[in-house]
């Protein structure tokens, strides 16, 4: 994957089939031992248990059921939250318009399919629902319910050919414009995934001809694929308008830079990727990438950074090493340390499990990584390092999850479970809900303090159950909001240049160069080619 694509995807990638968390989460055993680190979770679980006991004793008062639904929906256990769905459907017939904010919460909890009574309420009264649920929450909920229930089933057989136009017509008749939107959005992403660029261009034009503020889709990545692969001038003009809409409305704004180090099993172009970035505006990124891992199988990963290279190992074997130019561990941020989630809010969370996670304060070599892989997650094989002082113990933080917590068994950087994450059978389990993560103690005495290390090896055993672009196993550092995104401005400039609007292209590409202080060689080379009237360099 080229650096320009890494930056573009890091900045603005939203999962193209965004998870409607309760509708798509896997049903899993209830967590019987809430994390002792999260007092609020313990209190919430105790309140839910008390309400549930009243329910078992026969309390069916509607006001009581409302409290039970909202309490169940806030629990860590997906099984309990599915119970909230069943209870909410029982409560919904007792609600009456005008609906309160609490009513709309219950309506949303009660709605997972188009057949649920709440679906039509969300579809027909989005303005009222959004007041309670947040901007465009009802529109997005309806769209993703249709994607899950009416569109994705057509892709269950990979050999099947979908007649997207017929599907769009049928969904439009059944649900109105949002039904056609769901079909066209998935037609766009499906053709993009399969590199069917003729169909991709057609469905890009159909889906993004008239974007609105309610659009729940990151335009930039697909607009860049139009630049790369589509020559139809009509599609190109639509891509220019759509990308300008994204820039003007900050639709693709998101965090625009940062100081971070992460590993993702899958990036949008089919790579497994480890990335280090130590400066704002993307001018300090290096990535090591290879083929994606297989979902459903436990995978061993090690990422080694030593201020000279970033090296990626999978299942004990080195798969990629990338030289570092300006990137330094000392320049990374100690702001946050996450397992199973990304620092970028638009990225999906992990659907799967982490068996063990370790941090060493040395750059382990290939033999040590292979030995650790062979030994497995229950025994520590990396016990020294070349150049380290005699008796030095390189393992500084370890999360085995064997005691039912996310505690650090070597150091003092204990983790906190957030959202529906649960620990069972010695593994941290994630269902892919947007708020799920394990927050490790990132800074302070006894914490990870990543930027104090001269070298680091990050090692994990994990299983990914569902492949989602840029879901993280770990992500350390921070992101820095910025006005405008240079990668998105670069896309806009290149689209203009391809359309023959050279002076406008030079103006916008100049902005991307200015925002990165001239330190991004891709942007600088692109601007130079534009000014010379030459073909643009390959991404």
Short mmCIF file of C-alpha atoms in Angstrom, two decimals:
data_model
loop_
_atom_site.label_atom_id
_atom_site.label_comp_id
_atom_site.label_asym_id
_atom_site.label_seq_id
_atom_site.Cartn_x
_atom_site.Cartn_y
_atom_site.Cartn_z
CA UNK A 1 0.00 0.00 0.00
CA UNK A 2 1.42 3.41 -0.93
CA UNK A 3 2.07 5.98 1.77
CA UNK A 4 -0.46 8.36 0.24
CA UNK A 5 -3.15 5.68 0.56
CA UNK A 6 -2.15 4.93 4.17
CA UNK A 7 -2.54 8.60 5.06
CA UNK A 8 -5.80 8.94 3.17
CA UNK A 9 -7.31 5.90 4.84
CA UNK A 10 -6.00 6.69 8.33
CA UNK A 11 -7.55 10.11 8.17
CA UNK A 12 -11.02 9.48 6.91
CA UNK A 13 -11.87 5.81 6.63
CA UNK A 14 -15.30 4.92 7.93
CA UNK A 15 -16.37 1.31 7.81
CA UNK A 16 -18.44 1.15 4.66
CA UNK A 17 -20.97 -1.11 6.24
CA UNK A 18 -21.09 0.64 9.59
CA UNK A 19 -22.14 -1.53 12.49
CA UNK A 20 -25.52 -0.97 14.00
CA UNK A 21 -24.10 -2.29 17.22
CA UNK A 22 -26.99 -4.17 18.72
CA UNK A 23 -28.34 -5.47 15.43
CA UNK A 24 -25.07 -6.96 14.28
CA UNK A 25 -23.31 -7.90 17.51
CA UNK A 26 -22.73 -11.61 18.12
CA UNK A 27 -24.77 -13.18 20.89
CA UNK A 28 -22.34 -14.06 23.64
CA UNK A 29 -22.49 -15.31 27.25
CA UNK A 30 -23.22 -12.69 29.84
CA UNK A 31 -20.23 -11.31 31.70
CA UNK A 32 -20.60 -12.70 35.21
CA UNK A 33 -17.76 -10.69 36.73
CA UNK A 34 -17.78 -6.97 35.79
CA UNK A 35 -14.39 -5.32 35.77
CA UNK A 36 -13.36 -4.14 39.21
CA UNK A 37 -11.69 -1.16 37.57
CA UNK A 38 -14.95 0.35 36.41
CA UNK A 39 -17.05 1.35 39.41
CA UNK A 40 -19.80 2.77 37.23
CA UNK A 41 -20.13 -0.54 35.41
CA UNK A 42 -20.42 -2.39 38.72
CA UNK A 43 -23.11 -0.02 39.97
CA UNK A 44 -24.97 -0.28 36.66
CA UNK A 45 -24.83 -4.08 36.77
CA UNK A 46 -26.12 -4.11 40.33
CA UNK A 47 -29.01 -1.83 39.38
CA UNK A 48 -29.85 -4.04 36.41
CA UNK A 49 -29.76 -7.17 38.59
CA UNK A 50 -32.19 -5.59 41.07
CA UNK A 51 -34.57 -4.54 38.30
CA UNK A 52 -34.36 -7.96 36.67
CA UNK A 53 -35.29 -9.63 39.95
CA UNK A 54 -38.42 -7.45 40.14
CA UNK A 55 -39.25 -8.46 36.58
CA UNK A 56 -38.90 -12.14 37.48
CA UNK A 57 -41.24 -11.59 40.38
CA UNK A 58 -43.89 -10.36 37.98
CA UNK A 59 -43.55 -6.58 37.82
CA UNK A 60 -44.89 -5.53 34.40
CA UNK A 61 -45.69 -1.89 35.10
CA UNK A 62 -44.86 0.14 31.99
CA UNK A 63 -42.83 2.77 33.85
CA UNK A 64 -40.82 -0.03 35.48
CA UNK A 65 -40.27 -1.74 32.12
CA UNK A 66 -38.94 1.52 30.69
CA UNK A 67 -36.30 1.63 33.43
CA UNK A 68 -35.45 -2.03 32.84
CA UNK A 69 -35.04 -1.52 29.08
CA UNK A 70 -32.67 1.43 29.46
CA UNK A 71 -30.70 -0.36 32.17
CA UNK A 72 -30.38 -3.55 30.09
CA UNK A 73 -29.29 -1.58 27.03
CA UNK A 74 -26.39 -0.06 28.98
CA UNK A 75 -24.90 -3.37 30.13
CA UNK A 76 -21.62 -4.87 28.91
CA UNK A 77 -23.15 -8.21 27.97
CA UNK A 78 -24.49 -8.42 24.43
CA UNK A 79 -26.89 -11.14 25.57
CA UNK A 80 -28.39 -8.70 28.08
CA UNK A 81 -28.62 -5.99 25.44
CA UNK A 82 -30.52 -8.36 23.19
CA UNK A 83 -32.89 -8.85 26.12
CA UNK A 84 -33.30 -5.07 26.07
CA UNK A 85 -34.39 -5.36 22.44
CA UNK A 86 -37.09 -7.90 23.35
CA UNK A 87 -38.26 -5.86 26.35
CA UNK A 88 -38.30 -2.63 24.36
CA UNK A 89 -40.58 -4.19 21.75
CA UNK A 90 -43.01 -5.00 24.57
CA UNK A 91 -42.87 -1.43 25.85
CA UNK A 92 -43.17 0.30 22.48
CA UNK A 93 -46.96 -0.23 22.05
CA UNK A 94 -47.48 1.67 25.30
CA UNK A 95 -45.68 4.78 24.07
CA UNK A 96 -47.65 7.62 22.55
CA UNK A 97 -46.83 10.74 20.57
CA UNK A 98 -45.40 13.24 21.11
CA UNK A 99 -42.51 11.03 22.14
CA UNK A 100 -40.10 12.10 24.85
CA UNK A 101 -36.32 11.79 24.55
CA UNK A 102 -36.50 8.62 26.62
CA UNK A 103 -39.25 7.27 24.34
CA UNK A 104 -37.03 7.74 21.30
CA UNK A 105 -34.20 5.89 23.01
CA UNK A 106 -36.55 2.98 23.65
CA UNK A 107 -37.84 3.11 20.06
CA UNK A 108 -34.28 2.86 18.75
CA UNK A 109 -33.46 -0.01 21.11
CA UNK A 110 -36.60 -1.80 19.91
CA UNK A 111 -35.68 -1.48 16.23
CA UNK A 112 -33.32 -3.93 14.56
CA UNK A 113 -35.27 -4.89 11.44
CA UNK A 114 -37.65 -3.18 8.99
CA UNK A 115 -40.45 -5.31 10.46
CA UNK A 116 -40.05 -3.80 13.93
CA UNK A 117 -42.67 -1.19 14.74
CA UNK A 118 -40.03 1.40 15.56
CA UNK A 119 -38.57 1.30 12.07
CA UNK A 120 -41.42 3.25 10.50
CA UNK A 121 -41.31 5.79 13.35
CA UNK A 122 -37.61 6.42 12.78
CA UNK A 123 -38.11 6.56 9.00
CA UNK A 124 -41.11 8.87 9.03
CA UNK A 125 -40.17 11.19 11.91
CA UNK A 126 -36.39 11.69 11.64
CA UNK A 127 -36.39 15.32 12.75
CA UNK A 128 -38.14 14.54 16.05
CA UNK A 129 -36.00 11.47 16.65
CA UNK A 130 -32.77 13.35 15.95
CA UNK A 131 -33.54 15.90 18.66
CA UNK A 132 -33.36 13.07 21.18
CA UNK A 133 -30.82 10.77 19.57
CA UNK A 134 -28.38 13.18 17.94
CA UNK A 135 -27.82 14.70 14.48
CA UNK A 136 -29.00 12.36 11.72
CA UNK A 137 -29.12 9.42 14.14
CA UNK A 138 -32.52 8.26 12.88
CA UNK A 139 -31.49 8.49 9.22
CA UNK A 140 -28.32 6.54 9.88
CA UNK A 141 -30.12 3.90 11.93
CA UNK A 142 -32.67 3.33 9.15
CA UNK A 143 -29.94 3.12 6.50
CA UNK A 144 -27.91 0.54 8.41
CA UNK A 145 -30.97 -1.53 9.26
CA UNK A 146 -31.67 -1.74 5.53
CA UNK A 147 -28.04 -2.56 4.75
CA UNK A 148 -28.06 -5.35 7.34
CA UNK A 149 -31.45 -6.82 6.56
CA UNK A 150 -32.22 -6.05 2.93
CA UNK A 151 -28.84 -5.72 1.20
CA UNK A 152 -26.19 -7.87 2.89
CA UNK A 153 -28.20 -11.12 2.63
CA UNK A 154 -27.79 -10.90 -1.16
CA UNK A 155 -24.01 -11.21 -0.65
CA UNK A 156 -24.08 -14.27 1.59
CA UNK A 157 -23.20 -16.46 -1.40
CA UNK A 158 -19.92 -15.10 -2.87
CA UNK A 159 -20.79 -16.71 -6.22
CA UNK A 160 -24.10 -14.90 -6.54
CA UNK A 161 -24.46 -11.94 -8.89
CA UNK A 162 -26.52 -9.09 -7.52
CA UNK A 163 -28.75 -7.06 -9.83
CA UNK A 164 -28.13 -3.80 -7.99
CA UNK A 165 -30.51 -1.74 -10.11
CA UNK A 166 -33.39 -4.15 -9.53
CA UNK A 167 -32.58 -4.21 -5.82
CA UNK A 168 -32.51 -0.41 -5.71
CA UNK A 169 -35.90 -0.22 -7.46
CA UNK A 170 -37.43 -2.75 -5.04
CA UNK A 171 -36.08 -1.01 -1.94
CA UNK A 172 -37.19 2.37 -3.26
CA UNK A 173 -40.73 1.07 -3.69
CA UNK A 174 -40.70 -0.41 -0.20
CA UNK A 175 -38.87 2.29 1.78
CA UNK A 176 -38.48 5.36 -0.38
CA UNK A 177 -35.24 7.15 -1.19
CA UNK A 178 -33.31 5.67 1.74
CA UNK A 179 -33.86 2.20 0.28
CA UNK A 180 -32.30 3.21 -3.02
CA UNK A 181 -29.48 4.90 -1.08
CA UNK A 182 -28.71 1.66 0.76
CA UNK A 183 -28.55 -0.33 -2.47
CA UNK A 184 -26.38 2.20 -4.29
CA UNK A 185 -23.99 2.63 -1.35
CA UNK A 186 -23.34 -1.10 -1.17
CA UNK A 187 -23.15 -1.37 -4.96
CA UNK A 188 -20.43 1.29 -4.89
CA UNK A 189 -18.39 -0.37 -2.13
CA UNK A 190 -18.88 -3.89 -3.52
CA UNK A 191 -17.64 -2.90 -6.99
CA UNK A 192 -14.75 -0.98 -5.40
CA UNK A 193 -13.77 -4.02 -3.32
CA UNK A 194 -13.85 -6.23 -6.43
CA UNK A 195 -12.07 -3.61 -8.58
CA UNK A 196 -14.90 -3.55 -11.10
CA UNK A 197 -14.12 0.02 -12.05
CA UNK A 198 -16.81 0.45 -14.70
CA UNK A 199 -19.55 -0.49 -12.24
CA UNK A 200 -17.80 1.47 -9.51
CA UNK A 201 -17.87 4.66 -11.56
CA UNK A 202 -21.52 4.18 -12.41
CA UNK A 203 -22.62 3.61 -8.81
CA UNK A 204 -20.40 6.38 -7.49
CA UNK A 205 -22.29 8.75 -9.78
CA UNK A 206 -25.68 7.37 -8.78
CA UNK A 207 -24.93 7.42 -5.05
CA UNK A 208 -23.03 10.70 -4.71
CA UNK A 209 -24.61 12.90 -7.38
CA UNK A 210 -26.39 14.93 -4.69
CA UNK A 211 -24.74 14.43 -1.25
CA UNK A 212 -26.51 15.89 1.76
CA UNK A 213 -25.38 16.67 5.33
CA UNK A 214 -27.05 13.42 6.45
CA UNK A 215 -24.63 11.38 4.31
CA UNK A 216 -23.10 8.58 6.38
CA UNK A 217 -20.18 7.76 4.10
CA UNK A 218 -16.57 8.90 3.84
CA UNK A 219 -16.29 10.31 0.32
CA UNK A 220 -12.53 10.82 0.06
CA UNK A 221 -11.31 7.25 -0.41
CA UNK A 222 -13.80 6.51 -3.15
CA UNK A 223 -13.18 9.89 -4.81
CA UNK A 224 -9.49 9.02 -4.99
CA UNK A 225 -10.37 5.72 -6.66
CA UNK A 226 -12.33 7.72 -9.24
CA UNK A 227 -9.15 9.70 -9.91
CA UNK A 228 -7.14 6.49 -10.27
CA UNK A 229 -9.51 4.28 -12.22
CA UNK A 230 -12.41 6.16 -13.84
CA UNK A 231 -12.16 8.18 -17.04
CA UNK A 232 -15.81 9.01 -17.65
CA UNK A 233 -15.92 12.85 -17.58
CA UNK A 234 -19.42 12.88 -16.09
CA UNK A 235 -18.33 10.67 -13.18
CA UNK A 236 -15.23 12.79 -12.76
CA UNK A 237 -17.31 15.98 -12.44
CA UNK A 238 -19.58 14.29 -9.88
CA UNK A 239 -16.49 13.23 -7.91
CA UNK A 240 -15.20 16.82 -7.97
CA UNK A 241 -18.53 18.15 -6.66
CA UNK A 242 -18.78 15.43 -4.03
CA UNK A 243 -15.22 15.99 -2.83
CA UNK A 244 -15.79 19.74 -2.64
CA UNK A 245 -18.93 19.07 -0.63
CA UNK A 246 -16.85 16.96 1.76
CA UNK A 247 -14.29 19.75 2.14
CA UNK A 248 -16.84 22.53 2.57
CA UNK A 249 -18.98 20.63 5.06
CA UNK A 250 -16.03 19.00 6.85
CA UNK A 251 -17.81 15.71 6.13
CA UNK A 252 -14.41 14.01 5.93
CA UNK A 253 -12.78 16.21 8.51
CA UNK A 254 -12.02 13.85 11.38
CA UNK A 255 -8.70 13.97 13.18
CA UNK A 256 -6.11 15.26 10.79
CA UNK A 257 -2.77 14.26 12.18
CA UNK A 258 -1.16 12.96 15.27
CA UNK A 259 1.55 11.06 17.05
CA UNK A 260 0.65 7.37 17.14
CA UNK A 261 1.69 3.75 16.65
CA UNK A 262 -0.87 1.10 15.71
CA UNK A 263 -1.47 -2.30 14.17
CA UNK A 264 -4.48 -3.25 12.03
CA UNK A 265 -5.11 -6.73 10.58
CA UNK A 266 -6.81 -5.27 7.50
CA UNK A 267 -6.56 -2.04 5.55
CA UNK A 268 -8.91 -1.08 2.68
CA UNK A 269 -6.60 -2.24 -0.09
CA UNK A 270 -6.20 -5.68 1.47
CA UNK A 271 -3.11 -5.12 3.61
CA UNK A 272 -2.21 -5.93 7.19
CA UNK A 273 -0.49 -2.79 8.39
CA UNK A 274 1.63 -1.38 11.23
CA UNK A 275 1.94 2.42 11.20
CA UNK A 276 4.02 4.94 13.13
CA UNK A 277 3.39 8.68 12.82
CA UNK A 278 5.27 11.18 14.94
CA UNK A 279 4.15 14.56 13.66
CA UNK A 280 1.08 16.59 12.75
CA UNK A 281 -0.18 16.90 9.16
CA UNK A 282 0.97 13.40 8.22
CA UNK A 283 4.53 14.33 7.32
CA UNK A 284 6.02 11.70 9.60
CA UNK A 285 4.43 8.38 8.71
CA UNK A 286 6.06 5.03 8.04
CA UNK A 287 4.17 1.81 7.47
CA UNK A 288 4.97 -1.87 7.25
CA UNK A 289 2.28 -3.78 5.39
CA UNK A 290 1.62 -7.24 4.00
CA UNK A 291 -1.30 -9.50 3.08
CA UNK A 292 -4.27 -9.55 5.48
CA UNK A 293 -4.63 -12.19 8.16
CA UNK A 294 -7.33 -14.84 7.95
CA UNK A 295 -10.41 -14.24 10.10
CA UNK A 296 -11.38 -16.96 12.56
CA UNK A 297 -7.79 -18.12 13.16
CA UNK A 298 -5.59 -17.05 16.05
CA UNK A 299 -2.71 -14.93 14.74
CA UNK A 300 0.54 -13.91 16.40
CA UNK A 301 1.78 -10.38 15.64
CA UNK A 302 4.87 -8.48 16.71
CA UNK A 303 5.69 -4.90 15.77
CA UNK A 304 9.27 -3.81 16.47
CA UNK A 305 10.38 -0.16 16.37
CA UNK A 306 13.99 0.82 17.07
CA UNK A 307 14.27 4.35 15.65
CA UNK A 308 15.82 2.90 12.50
CA UNK A 309 13.06 0.66 11.20
CA UNK A 310 9.53 -0.51 11.87
CA UNK A 311 9.30 -4.27 11.39
CA UNK A 312 6.16 -6.39 11.19
CA UNK A 313 6.11 -10.09 12.08
CA UNK A 314 3.17 -12.44 11.61
CA UNK A 315 3.11 -15.94 13.10
CA UNK A 316 6.79 -15.79 13.93
CA UNK A 317 8.03 -14.69 10.50
CA UNK A 318 9.22 -11.26 9.39
CA UNK A 319 6.91 -10.05 6.62
CA UNK A 320 7.88 -6.42 6.16
CA UNK A 321 10.50 -3.92 7.31
CA UNK A 322 10.35 -0.22 6.52
CA UNK A 323 13.15 2.29 7.20
CA UNK A 324 12.26 5.27 9.35
CA UNK A 325 13.25 8.70 8.11
CA UNK A 326 12.15 11.23 10.70
CA UNK A 327 9.96 9.05 12.92
CA UNK A 328 11.12 8.69 16.54
CA UNK A 329 9.57 6.91 19.50
CA UNK A 330 10.49 9.92 21.62
CA UNK A 331 8.14 12.10 19.56
CA UNK A 332 5.09 9.86 20.02
CA UNK A 333 2.31 10.85 22.39
CA UNK A 334 1.63 9.15 25.71
CA UNK A 335 -1.93 10.42 25.68
CA UNK A 336 -3.77 7.11 25.22
CA UNK A 337 -3.14 3.38 24.86
CA UNK A 338 -6.00 1.31 23.44
CA UNK A 339 -6.59 -2.37 22.76
CA UNK A 340 -9.29 -3.36 20.26
CA UNK A 341 -10.09 0.20 19.17
CA UNK A 342 -8.70 3.09 17.16
CA UNK A 343 -7.76 6.60 18.21
CA UNK A 344 -9.66 7.74 15.10
CA UNK A 345 -13.38 7.73 16.00
CA UNK A 346 -14.57 6.81 12.50
CA UNK A 347 -12.62 3.55 12.42
CA UNK A 348 -14.45 0.35 13.41
CA UNK A 349 -13.69 -1.49 16.61
CA UNK A 350 -12.44 -5.06 16.74
CA UNK A 351 -14.85 -7.96 16.31
CA UNK A 352 -12.89 -10.82 17.81
CA UNK A 353 -10.63 -11.48 20.77
CA UNK A 354 -7.17 -10.79 22.16
CA UNK A 355 -5.56 -13.73 23.94
CA UNK A 356 -2.51 -11.85 25.23
CA UNK A 357 -0.75 -8.52 24.75
CA UNK A 358 2.84 -7.69 25.75
CA UNK A 359 5.20 -4.72 25.63
CA UNK A 360 8.99 -5.12 25.72
CA UNK A 361 11.44 -2.21 26.09
CA UNK A 362 13.84 -3.73 23.53
CA UNK A 363 13.84 -4.39 19.80
CA UNK A 364 13.43 -8.16 19.73
CA UNK A 365 15.20 -9.87 16.85
CA UNK A 366 13.80 -12.37 14.36
CA UNK A 367 14.96 -15.42 16.33
CA UNK A 368 13.33 -14.15 19.52
CA UNK A 369 10.05 -13.37 17.76
CA UNK A 370 9.99 -16.83 16.20
CA UNK A 371 10.73 -18.48 19.55
CA UNK A 372 7.94 -16.49 21.21
CA UNK A 373 5.49 -17.53 18.51
CA UNK A 374 6.49 -21.17 18.90
CA UNK A 375 6.19 -20.99 22.69
CA UNK A 376 2.74 -19.41 22.60
CA UNK A 377 0.96 -16.91 24.80
CA UNK A 378 1.30 -18.65 28.16
CA UNK A 379 5.11 -18.66 28.47
CA UNK A 380 7.44 -15.68 28.06
CA UNK A 381 10.25 -16.58 25.64
CA UNK A 382 11.85 -13.13 25.17
CA UNK A 383 13.94 -12.76 28.32
CA UNK A 384 16.91 -10.71 27.11
CA UNK A 385 18.23 -8.68 24.20
CA UNK A 386 21.51 -7.87 22.52
CA UNK A 387 23.13 -4.86 24.15
CA UNK A 388 20.86 -4.94 27.19
CA UNK A 389 22.37 -4.94 30.66
CA UNK A 390 22.92 -8.30 32.31
CA UNK A 391 19.84 -9.36 34.22
CA UNK A 392 17.62 -6.81 32.44
CA UNK A 393 14.06 -8.04 32.03
CA UNK A 394 12.75 -6.66 28.76
CA UNK A 395 9.07 -7.54 29.36
CA UNK A 396 7.66 -4.40 30.99
CA UNK A 397 3.89 -4.86 30.57
CA UNK A 398 1.82 -8.01 30.14
CA UNK A 399 -1.92 -8.52 29.74
CA UNK A 400 -2.78 -12.23 29.82
CA UNK A 401 -6.44 -11.79 30.90
CA UNK A 402 -6.10 -15.10 32.76
CA UNK A 403 -7.31 -13.59 36.05
CA UNK A 404 -10.52 -12.27 34.49
CA UNK A 405 -9.26 -8.67 34.37
CA UNK A 406 -7.22 -6.43 32.10
CA UNK A 407 -4.61 -5.92 34.81
CA UNK A 408 -0.91 -5.59 33.98
CA UNK A 409 0.75 -8.62 35.60
CA UNK A 410 4.31 -7.27 35.16
CA UNK A 411 4.05 -3.49 35.48
CA UNK A 412 1.46 -1.09 36.86
CA UNK A 413 -0.37 -0.01 33.70
CA UNK A 414 -3.67 -1.74 34.45
CA UNK A 415 -6.36 -1.65 31.79
CA UNK A 416 -10.00 -0.64 32.08
CA UNK A 417 -12.81 -2.33 30.15
CA UNK A 418 -15.04 0.17 28.34
CA UNK A 419 -18.33 -0.61 26.64
CA UNK A 420 -19.32 -4.23 26.05
CA UNK A 421 -15.81 -5.70 26.25
CA UNK A 422 -15.74 -8.78 28.44
CA UNK A 423 -13.09 -11.22 29.59
CA UNK A 424 -13.75 -14.94 29.54
CA UNK A 425 -11.60 -18.03 29.25
CA UNK A 426 -8.45 -15.95 29.44
CA UNK A 427 -9.28 -13.70 26.48
CA UNK A 428 -10.58 -10.16 26.03
CA UNK A 429 -13.61 -10.38 23.73
CA UNK A 430 -14.92 -7.57 21.54
CA UNK A 431 -18.26 -7.50 19.69
CA UNK A 432 -17.53 -4.55 17.41
CA UNK A 433 -19.76 -2.00 19.16
CA UNK A 434 -18.54 1.57 18.56
CA UNK A 435 -17.69 2.32 22.20
CA UNK A 436 -15.77 -0.89 22.95
CA UNK A 437 -12.11 -0.73 23.98
CA UNK A 438 -9.62 -1.51 26.70
CA UNK A 439 -7.96 1.67 27.98
CA UNK A 440 -4.47 0.94 29.29
CA UNK A 441 -2.73 3.34 31.66
CA UNK A 442 -0.74 5.31 29.11
CA UNK A 443 1.21 7.91 31.09
CA UNK A 444 2.44 8.68 34.58
CA UNK A 445 4.50 6.75 37.15
CA UNK A 446 4.43 3.01 36.37
CA UNK A 447 2.41 3.54 33.17
CA UNK A 448 3.41 2.55 29.63
CA UNK A 449 5.05 5.91 28.76
CA UNK A 450 5.84 4.73 25.25
CA UNK A 451 7.88 7.77 24.27
CA UNK A 452 10.42 7.16 27.03
CA UNK A 453 11.59 3.92 25.39
CA UNK A 454 14.59 3.76 23.06
CA UNK A 455 13.09 0.71 21.34
CA UNK A 456 9.86 -1.26 21.69
CA UNK A 457 8.36 -4.60 20.74
CA UNK A 458 4.57 -4.87 20.83
CA UNK A 459 3.33 -8.47 20.71
CA UNK A 460 -0.15 -9.96 20.65
CA UNK A 461 -2.08 -13.13 19.98
CA UNK A 462 -5.50 -12.29 18.56
CA UNK A 463 -8.41 -13.67 16.55
CA UNK A 464 -10.40 -11.47 14.20
CA UNK A 465 -13.90 -12.83 13.58
CA UNK A 466 -15.01 -10.16 11.10
CA UNK A 467 -12.77 -8.29 8.69
CA UNK A 468 -13.35 -4.54 8.90
CA UNK A 469 -10.98 -1.92 7.45
CA UNK A 470 -8.64 -0.38 10.01
CA UNK A 471 -10.02 -2.18 13.04
CA UNK A 472 -7.17 -2.11 15.56
CA UNK A 473 -5.50 -4.67 17.77
CA UNK A 474 -3.64 -1.84 19.50
CA UNK A 475 -3.34 1.91 19.01
CA UNK A 476 -1.07 4.15 21.12
CA UNK A 477 -0.77 7.93 21.02
CA UNK A 478 -3.09 10.74 20.08
CA UNK A 479 -4.72 12.40 17.09
CA UNK A 480 -4.80 16.13 16.53
CA UNK A 481 -7.86 17.83 15.07
CA UNK A 482 -7.04 20.22 12.27
CA UNK A 483 -9.05 22.47 10.01
CA UNK A 484 -9.02 20.72 6.68
CA UNK A 485 -7.31 17.49 5.78
CA UNK A 486 -4.34 17.69 3.41
CA UNK A 487 -4.93 14.20 2.00
CA UNK A 488 -8.50 15.16 1.09
CA UNK A 489 -7.36 18.46 -0.41
CA UNK A 490 -4.78 16.52 -2.42
CA UNK A 491 -7.55 14.27 -3.75
CA UNK A 492 -9.55 17.30 -4.80
CA UNK A 493 -6.54 18.84 -6.54
CA UNK A 494 -5.80 15.66 -8.47
CA UNK A 495 -9.42 15.31 -9.57
CA UNK A 496 -9.34 18.89 -10.87
CA UNK A 497 -6.11 18.23 -12.76
CA UNK A 498 -7.52 15.09 -14.37
CA UNK A 499 -10.54 17.13 -15.48
CA UNK A 500 -8.26 19.69 -17.13
CA UNK A 501 -8.88 22.44 -14.56
CA UNK A 502 -5.14 23.01 -14.12
CA UNK A 503 -5.01 26.39 -12.37
CA UNK A 504 -7.59 25.33 -9.80
CA UNK A 505 -5.68 22.08 -9.28
CA UNK A 506 -2.42 23.94 -8.64
CA UNK A 507 -4.16 26.23 -6.16
CA UNK A 508 -5.59 23.33 -4.14
CA UNK A 509 -2.51 21.14 -4.31
CA UNK A 510 -0.53 24.13 -3.08
CA UNK A 511 -2.78 24.21 -0.03
CA UNK A 512 -1.98 20.55 0.72
CA UNK A 513 1.75 21.30 0.44
CA UNK A 514 1.40 24.38 2.64
CA UNK A 515 -0.54 22.48 5.32
CA UNK A 516 2.22 19.87 5.52
CA UNK A 517 4.95 22.54 5.53
CA UNK A 518 6.41 21.03 2.36
CA UNK A 519 7.45 17.89 4.20
CA UNK A 520 5.20 15.45 2.38
CA UNK A 521 7.12 14.32 -0.73
CA UNK A 522 3.98 12.99 -2.47
CA UNK A 523 2.22 16.35 -2.30
CA UNK A 524 5.36 18.25 -3.33
CA UNK A 525 5.94 15.96 -6.33
CA UNK A 526 2.30 16.22 -7.39
CA UNK A 527 2.38 20.01 -7.24
CA UNK A 528 5.60 20.13 -9.26
CA UNK A 529 4.09 17.89 -11.94
CA UNK A 530 0.99 20.09 -12.13
CA UNK A 531 3.07 23.26 -12.48
CA UNK A 532 5.11 21.63 -15.25
CA UNK A 533 2.02 20.31 -17.04
CA UNK A 534 3.25 16.73 -16.74
CA UNK A 535 1.43 13.50 -15.82
CA UNK A 536 0.98 13.11 -12.08
CA UNK A 537 3.26 10.69 -10.23
CA UNK A 538 1.85 7.27 -9.38
CA UNK A 539 0.43 7.07 -5.84
#
